[in-house]
Coordinates of C-alpha atoms in Angstrom, one line a residue:
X21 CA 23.1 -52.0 14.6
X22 CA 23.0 -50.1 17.9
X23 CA 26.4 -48.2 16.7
X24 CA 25.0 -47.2 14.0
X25 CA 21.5 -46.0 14.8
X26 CA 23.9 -44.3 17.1
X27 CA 26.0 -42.4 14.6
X28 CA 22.5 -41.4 12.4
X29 CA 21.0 -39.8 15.5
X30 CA 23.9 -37.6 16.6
X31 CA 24.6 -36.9 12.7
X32 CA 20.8 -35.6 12.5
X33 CA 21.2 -33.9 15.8
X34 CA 24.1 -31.8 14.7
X35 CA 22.4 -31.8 11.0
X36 CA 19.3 -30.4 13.2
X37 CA 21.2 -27.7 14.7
X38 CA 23.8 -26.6 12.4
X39 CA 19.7 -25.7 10.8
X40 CA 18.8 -24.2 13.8
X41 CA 22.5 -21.8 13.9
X42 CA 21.6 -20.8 10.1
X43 CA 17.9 -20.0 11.0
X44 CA 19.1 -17.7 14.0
X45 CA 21.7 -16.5 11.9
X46 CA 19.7 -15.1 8.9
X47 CA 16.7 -13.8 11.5
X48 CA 19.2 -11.9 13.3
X49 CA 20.2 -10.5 10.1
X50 CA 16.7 -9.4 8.8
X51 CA 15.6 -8.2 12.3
X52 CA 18.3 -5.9 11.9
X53 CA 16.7 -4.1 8.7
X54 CA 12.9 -5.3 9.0
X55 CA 9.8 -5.5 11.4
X56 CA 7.0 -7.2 11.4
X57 CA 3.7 -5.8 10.9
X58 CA 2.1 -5.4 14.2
X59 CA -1.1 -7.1 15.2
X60 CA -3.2 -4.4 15.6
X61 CA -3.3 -0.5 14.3
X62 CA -0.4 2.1 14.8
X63 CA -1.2 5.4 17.2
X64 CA -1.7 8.5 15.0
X65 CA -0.4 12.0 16.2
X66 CA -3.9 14.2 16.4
X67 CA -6.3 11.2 15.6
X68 CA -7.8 8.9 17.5
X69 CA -9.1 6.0 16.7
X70 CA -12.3 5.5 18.2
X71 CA -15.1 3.0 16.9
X72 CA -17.3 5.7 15.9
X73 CA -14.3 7.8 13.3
X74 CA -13.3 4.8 11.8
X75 CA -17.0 3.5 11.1
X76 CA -17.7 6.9 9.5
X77 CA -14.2 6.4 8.0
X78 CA -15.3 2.9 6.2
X79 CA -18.6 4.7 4.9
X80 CA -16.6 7.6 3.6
X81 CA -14.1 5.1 1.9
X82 CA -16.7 3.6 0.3
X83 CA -18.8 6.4 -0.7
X84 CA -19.3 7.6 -4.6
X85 CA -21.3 10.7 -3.2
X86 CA -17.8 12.2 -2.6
X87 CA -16.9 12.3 -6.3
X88 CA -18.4 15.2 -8.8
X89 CA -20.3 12.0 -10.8
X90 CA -22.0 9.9 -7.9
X91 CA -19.7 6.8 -9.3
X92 CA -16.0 7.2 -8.2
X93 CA -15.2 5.9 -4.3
X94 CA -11.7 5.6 -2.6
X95 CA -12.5 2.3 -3.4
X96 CA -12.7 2.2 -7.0
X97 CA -8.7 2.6 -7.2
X98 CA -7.9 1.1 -3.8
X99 CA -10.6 -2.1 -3.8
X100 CA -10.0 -3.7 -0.7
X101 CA -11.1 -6.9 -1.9
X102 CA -8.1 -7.0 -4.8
X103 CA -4.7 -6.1 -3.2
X104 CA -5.9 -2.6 -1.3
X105 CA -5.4 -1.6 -5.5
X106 CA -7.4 -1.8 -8.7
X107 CA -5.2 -3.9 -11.2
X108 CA -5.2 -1.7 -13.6
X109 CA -1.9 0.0 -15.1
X110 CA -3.0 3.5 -14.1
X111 CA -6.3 4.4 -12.6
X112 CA -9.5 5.5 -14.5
X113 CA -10.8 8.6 -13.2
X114 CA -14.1 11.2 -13.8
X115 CA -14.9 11.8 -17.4
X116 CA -13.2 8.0 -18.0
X117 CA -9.8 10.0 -17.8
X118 CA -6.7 7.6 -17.1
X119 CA -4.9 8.9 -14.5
X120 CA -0.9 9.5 -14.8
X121 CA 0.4 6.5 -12.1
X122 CA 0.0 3.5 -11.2
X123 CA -2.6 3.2 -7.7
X124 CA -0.7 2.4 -5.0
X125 CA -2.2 -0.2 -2.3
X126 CA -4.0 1.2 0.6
X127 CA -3.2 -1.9 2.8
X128 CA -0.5 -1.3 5.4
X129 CA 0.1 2.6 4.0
X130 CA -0.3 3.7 7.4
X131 CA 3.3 2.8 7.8
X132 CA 4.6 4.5 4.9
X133 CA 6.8 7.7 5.8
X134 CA 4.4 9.9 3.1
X135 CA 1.9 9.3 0.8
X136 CA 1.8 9.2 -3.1
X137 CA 4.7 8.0 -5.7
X138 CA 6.2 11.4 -5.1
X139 CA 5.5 11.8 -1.2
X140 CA 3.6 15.1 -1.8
X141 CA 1.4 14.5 1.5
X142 CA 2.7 13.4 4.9
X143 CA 0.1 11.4 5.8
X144 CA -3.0 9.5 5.3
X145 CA -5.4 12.2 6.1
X146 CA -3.5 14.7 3.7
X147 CA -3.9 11.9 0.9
X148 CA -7.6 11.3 1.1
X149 CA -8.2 15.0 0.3
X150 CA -6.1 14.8 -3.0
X151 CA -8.3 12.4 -5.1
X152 CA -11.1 14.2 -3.9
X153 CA -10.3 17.4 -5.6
X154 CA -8.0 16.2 -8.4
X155 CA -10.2 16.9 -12.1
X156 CA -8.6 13.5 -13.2
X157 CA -9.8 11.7 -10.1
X158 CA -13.0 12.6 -8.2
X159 CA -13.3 16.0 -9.4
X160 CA -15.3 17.3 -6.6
X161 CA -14.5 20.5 -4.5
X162 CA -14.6 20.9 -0.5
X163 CA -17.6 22.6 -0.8
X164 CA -19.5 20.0 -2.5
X165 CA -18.4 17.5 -0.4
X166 CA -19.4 19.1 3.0
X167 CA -23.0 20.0 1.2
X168 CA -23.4 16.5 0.2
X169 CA -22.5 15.1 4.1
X170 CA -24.5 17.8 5.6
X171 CA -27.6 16.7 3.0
X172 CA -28.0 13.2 5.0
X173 CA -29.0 13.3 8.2
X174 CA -27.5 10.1 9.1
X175 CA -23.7 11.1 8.1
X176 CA -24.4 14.7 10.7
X177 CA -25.3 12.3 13.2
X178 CA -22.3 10.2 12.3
X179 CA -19.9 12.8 12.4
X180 CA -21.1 14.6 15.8
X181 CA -20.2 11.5 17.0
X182 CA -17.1 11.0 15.5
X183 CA -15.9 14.3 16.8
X184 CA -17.7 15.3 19.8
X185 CA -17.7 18.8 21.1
X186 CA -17.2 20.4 17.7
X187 CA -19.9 23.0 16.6
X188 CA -20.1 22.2 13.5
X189 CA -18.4 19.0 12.6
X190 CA -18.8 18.2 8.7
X191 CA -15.9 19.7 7.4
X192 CA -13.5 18.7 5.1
X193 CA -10.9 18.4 7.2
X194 CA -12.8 15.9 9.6
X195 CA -13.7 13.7 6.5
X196 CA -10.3 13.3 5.7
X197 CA -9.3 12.7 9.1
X198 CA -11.9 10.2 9.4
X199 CA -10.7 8.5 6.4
X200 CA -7.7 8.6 7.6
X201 CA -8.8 6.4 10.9
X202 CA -10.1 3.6 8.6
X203 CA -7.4 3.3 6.1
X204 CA -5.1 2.8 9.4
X205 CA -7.0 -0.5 10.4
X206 CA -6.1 -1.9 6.9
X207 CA -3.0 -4.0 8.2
X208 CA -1.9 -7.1 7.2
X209 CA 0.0 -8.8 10.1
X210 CA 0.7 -12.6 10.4
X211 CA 3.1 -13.2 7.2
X212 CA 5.2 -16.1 7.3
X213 CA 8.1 -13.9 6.6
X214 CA 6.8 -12.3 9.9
X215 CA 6.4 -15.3 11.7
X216 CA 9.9 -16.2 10.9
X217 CA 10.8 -12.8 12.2
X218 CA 9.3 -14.0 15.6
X219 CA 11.4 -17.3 16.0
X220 CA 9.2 -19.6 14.0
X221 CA 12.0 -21.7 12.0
X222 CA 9.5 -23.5 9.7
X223 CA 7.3 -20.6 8.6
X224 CA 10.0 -20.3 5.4
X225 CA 11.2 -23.1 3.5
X226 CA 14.7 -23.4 1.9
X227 CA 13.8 -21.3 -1.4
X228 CA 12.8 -18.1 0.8
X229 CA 15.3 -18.4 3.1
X230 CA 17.3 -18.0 0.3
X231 CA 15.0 -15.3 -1.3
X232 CA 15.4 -13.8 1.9
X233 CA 19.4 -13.8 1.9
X234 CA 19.9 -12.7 -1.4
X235 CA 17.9 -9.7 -0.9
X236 CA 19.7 -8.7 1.9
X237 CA 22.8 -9.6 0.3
X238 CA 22.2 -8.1 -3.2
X239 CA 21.3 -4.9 -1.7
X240 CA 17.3 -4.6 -1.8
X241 CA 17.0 -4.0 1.6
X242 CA 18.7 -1.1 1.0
X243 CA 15.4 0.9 -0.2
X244 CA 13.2 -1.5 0.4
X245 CA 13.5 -1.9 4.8
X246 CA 11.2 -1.2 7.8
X247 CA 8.2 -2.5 8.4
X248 CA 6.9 -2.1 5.0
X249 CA 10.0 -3.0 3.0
X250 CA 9.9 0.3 1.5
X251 CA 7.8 3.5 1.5
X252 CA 10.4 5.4 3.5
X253 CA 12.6 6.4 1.4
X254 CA 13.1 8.6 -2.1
X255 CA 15.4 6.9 -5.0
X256 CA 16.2 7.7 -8.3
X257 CA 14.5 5.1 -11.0
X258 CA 17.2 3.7 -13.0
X259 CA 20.2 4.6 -10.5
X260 CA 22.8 2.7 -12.4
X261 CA 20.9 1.9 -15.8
X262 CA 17.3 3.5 -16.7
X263 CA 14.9 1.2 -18.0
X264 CA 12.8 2.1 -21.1
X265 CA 10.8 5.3 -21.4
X266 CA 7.8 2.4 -21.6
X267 CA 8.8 1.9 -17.7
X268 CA 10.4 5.2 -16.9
X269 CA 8.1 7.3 -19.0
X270 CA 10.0 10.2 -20.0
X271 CA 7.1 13.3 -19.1
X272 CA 6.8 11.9 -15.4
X273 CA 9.8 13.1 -13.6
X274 CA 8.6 11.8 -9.9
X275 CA 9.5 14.4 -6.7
X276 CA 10.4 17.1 -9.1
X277 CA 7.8 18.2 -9.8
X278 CA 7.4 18.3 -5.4
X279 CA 10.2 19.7 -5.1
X280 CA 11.1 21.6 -8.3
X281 CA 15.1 20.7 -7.5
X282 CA 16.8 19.2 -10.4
X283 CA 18.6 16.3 -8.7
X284 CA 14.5 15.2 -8.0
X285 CA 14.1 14.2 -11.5
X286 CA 12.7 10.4 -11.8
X287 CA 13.0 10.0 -8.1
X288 CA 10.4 8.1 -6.7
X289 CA 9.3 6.5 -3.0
X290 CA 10.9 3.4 -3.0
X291 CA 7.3 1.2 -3.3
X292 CA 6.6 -0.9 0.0
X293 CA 6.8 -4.9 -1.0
X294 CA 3.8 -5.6 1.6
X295 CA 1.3 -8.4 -0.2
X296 CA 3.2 -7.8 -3.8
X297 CA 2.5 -10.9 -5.2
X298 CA -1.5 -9.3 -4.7
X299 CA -0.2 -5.8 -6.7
X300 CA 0.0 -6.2 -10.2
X301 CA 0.9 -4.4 -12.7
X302 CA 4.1 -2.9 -11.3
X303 CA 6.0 0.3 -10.9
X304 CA 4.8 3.8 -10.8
X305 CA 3.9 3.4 -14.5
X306 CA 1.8 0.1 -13.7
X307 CA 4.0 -0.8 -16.9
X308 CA 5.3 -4.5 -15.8
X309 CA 2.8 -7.5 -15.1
X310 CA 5.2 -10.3 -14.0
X311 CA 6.7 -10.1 -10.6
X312 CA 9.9 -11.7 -12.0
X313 CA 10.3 -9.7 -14.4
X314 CA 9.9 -6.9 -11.8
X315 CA 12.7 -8.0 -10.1
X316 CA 15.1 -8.6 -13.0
X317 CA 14.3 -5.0 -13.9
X318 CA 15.5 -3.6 -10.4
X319 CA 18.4 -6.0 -10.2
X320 CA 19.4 -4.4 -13.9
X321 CA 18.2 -0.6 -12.7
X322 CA 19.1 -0.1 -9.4
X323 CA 22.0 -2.6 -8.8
X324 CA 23.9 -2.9 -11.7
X325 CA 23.4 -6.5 -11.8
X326 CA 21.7 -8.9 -14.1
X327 CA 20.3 -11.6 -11.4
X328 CA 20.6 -15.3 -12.8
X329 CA 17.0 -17.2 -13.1
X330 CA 17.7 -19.1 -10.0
X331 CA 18.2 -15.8 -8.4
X332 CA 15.0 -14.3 -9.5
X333 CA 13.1 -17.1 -8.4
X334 CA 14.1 -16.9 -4.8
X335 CA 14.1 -13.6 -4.4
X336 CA 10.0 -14.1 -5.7
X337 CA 9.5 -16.6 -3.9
X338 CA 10.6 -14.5 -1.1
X339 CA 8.2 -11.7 -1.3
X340 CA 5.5 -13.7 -1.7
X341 CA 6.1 -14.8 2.3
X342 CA 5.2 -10.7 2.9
X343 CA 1.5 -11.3 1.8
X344 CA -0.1 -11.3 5.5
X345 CA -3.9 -11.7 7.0
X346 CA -6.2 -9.5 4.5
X347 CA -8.4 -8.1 6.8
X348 CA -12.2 -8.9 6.3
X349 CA -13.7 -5.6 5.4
X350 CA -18.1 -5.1 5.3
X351 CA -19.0 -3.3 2.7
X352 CA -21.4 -0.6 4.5
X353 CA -25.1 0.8 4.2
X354 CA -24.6 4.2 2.8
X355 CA -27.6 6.7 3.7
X356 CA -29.8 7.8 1.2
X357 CA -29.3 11.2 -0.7
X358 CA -32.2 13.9 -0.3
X359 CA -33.3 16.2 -1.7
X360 CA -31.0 18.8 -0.9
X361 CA -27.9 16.3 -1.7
X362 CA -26.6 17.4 -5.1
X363 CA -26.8 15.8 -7.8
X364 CA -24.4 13.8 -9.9
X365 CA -22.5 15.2 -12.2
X366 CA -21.9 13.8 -15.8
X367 CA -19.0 11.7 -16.1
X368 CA -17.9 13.3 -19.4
X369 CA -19.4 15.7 -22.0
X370 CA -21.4 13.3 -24.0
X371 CA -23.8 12.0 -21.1

């Protein structure tokens, strides 16, 4: 009896770290092409993030008073409370208008290398004045915005403080910077897939670690790296076989119309796989509601390869360790409008 209670507890011992070798083996591995999300916000070149920019940031990201209409926030298409999105194939903008893409998630876009499907703005700050203006989004102007701040006598206070010094500080500029300050505290550290990252053997079971493998192996990580898995990088859609102009529509050719260079046609930033399972529906044409089907579509697009069920499964079961800590966002107490705030305009030509 002793003999063999023996021979079971060196077999489970070498069983235990023959594990172990495999663990370390696969982390080294995905260290190599990933990093976790950190813990707390990245530094921004020219911004600072101090308490009182990205608490006039939040107000601004939730405030309707920026759009033409009164109704239409930075939260409307990036609801912090659903994904950092808004669930819906493509965005509904002023005048009920559908917008042309799919909304991408505002959680963890600080660490995307540019903003938009087609990287037209370099950063954050950049991005929060296109919606703004855009006649499909927002449709406001600069100058209405900064007469609607200056209108409130809380949001001047708000924004002396936010950028001391400055003569006259509600600007355009500064309300995109400020913006910009907020959006950047919308991280989502603490995955499993990052714990795993940092030497935690259990935080994935047997399933993701294979997930995990195969999408190294089958080439995902090959757009889709960093600290975002993805959002750094241009690709063409359908680089070995193009999906379906009810994917791949055929009128939105992606960075061309950026860059106006032919070989940008249907090249898009590869989309970060941060909290995916919480992004639905998928693609830049918000055309695909099933994660698994997601996959099967890139496998067939993008690697020549038609991934067997099992496959697909792992690789899903995968991504969904990349869905970290949602941070816990207050919705904030907007000041009143005065009577020199303007008013709203009609959200289409029948009101």
């Amino acid at each position: 009896m002793k003999v063999s209670t023996a021979i079971m507890l060196t077999a489970g011992l070498m069983a235990g770290s023959q594990l172990a070798f495999a663990n370390s083996e696969l982390r080294d591995r995905a260290s190599g092409m990933f990093s976790a999300v950190p813990k707390y916000p990245p530094v921004i070149d020219g911004n600072e993030l101090t308490a009182a920019k990205v608490e006039l940031g939040q107000m601004l990201f939730f405030e309707p008073r920026l759009s033409s209409s009164h109704l239409i926030s930075c939260n409307t298409c990036h609801n912090v409370g659903m994904g950092g999105h808004d669930y819906l194939p493509t965005s509904i903008g002023h005048g009920w208008q559908k917008g042309p893409r799919n909304s991408p998630t505002v959680f963890n876009a600080v660490f995307n290398s540019a903003q938009f499907w087609d990287g037209r703005a370099a950063d954050l700050a950049e991005q929060a004045k296109g919606p703004v203006q855009a006649g499909v989004e927002m449709s406001s102007t600069p100058e209405r915005v900064v007469s609607t701040l200056s209108s409130m006598p809380e949001y001047v206070e708000r924004f002396e403080d936010a950028f001391p010094g400055e003569e006259s500080p509600v600007t355009f500029d500064n309300m995109a910077t400020a913006i910009e300050a907020f959006e950047a505290t919308l991280i989502t550290p603490d995955a499993s897939f990052d714990q795993f990252l940092r030497g935690n053997d259990n935080a994935l079971n047997a399933e993701e670690q294979e997930g995990l493998a195969l999408f190294m192996d089958k080439g995902c990580a090959a757009c889709h790296g960093g600290v975002n898995f993805g959002g750094e990088g241009y690709y063409p859609f359908g680089l070995v076989t193009r999906p379906g102009a009810e994917i791949l529509p055929e009128g939105d050719k992606g960075r061309f119309a950026v860059t106006e260079t032919a070989s940008d046609e249907y090249v898009f930033r590869a989309a970060p796989l941060r909290n995916i399972e919480l992004t639905a529906p998928y693609f830049h044409s918000g055309a695909v509601w099933s994660l698994e089907e997601a996959v099967a579509v890139m496998g067939t697009a993008q690697l020549g390869t038609e991934l067997k069920d099992d496959e697909v499964q792992s690789i899903v079961a995968f991504l969904k360790t990349l869905t970290g800590d949602i941070p816990e966002v207050r919705y904030p107490e907007l000041p009143p409008s005065t009577d020199e705030t303007p008013r709203p305009a009609p959200m289409s030509a029948l009101d």
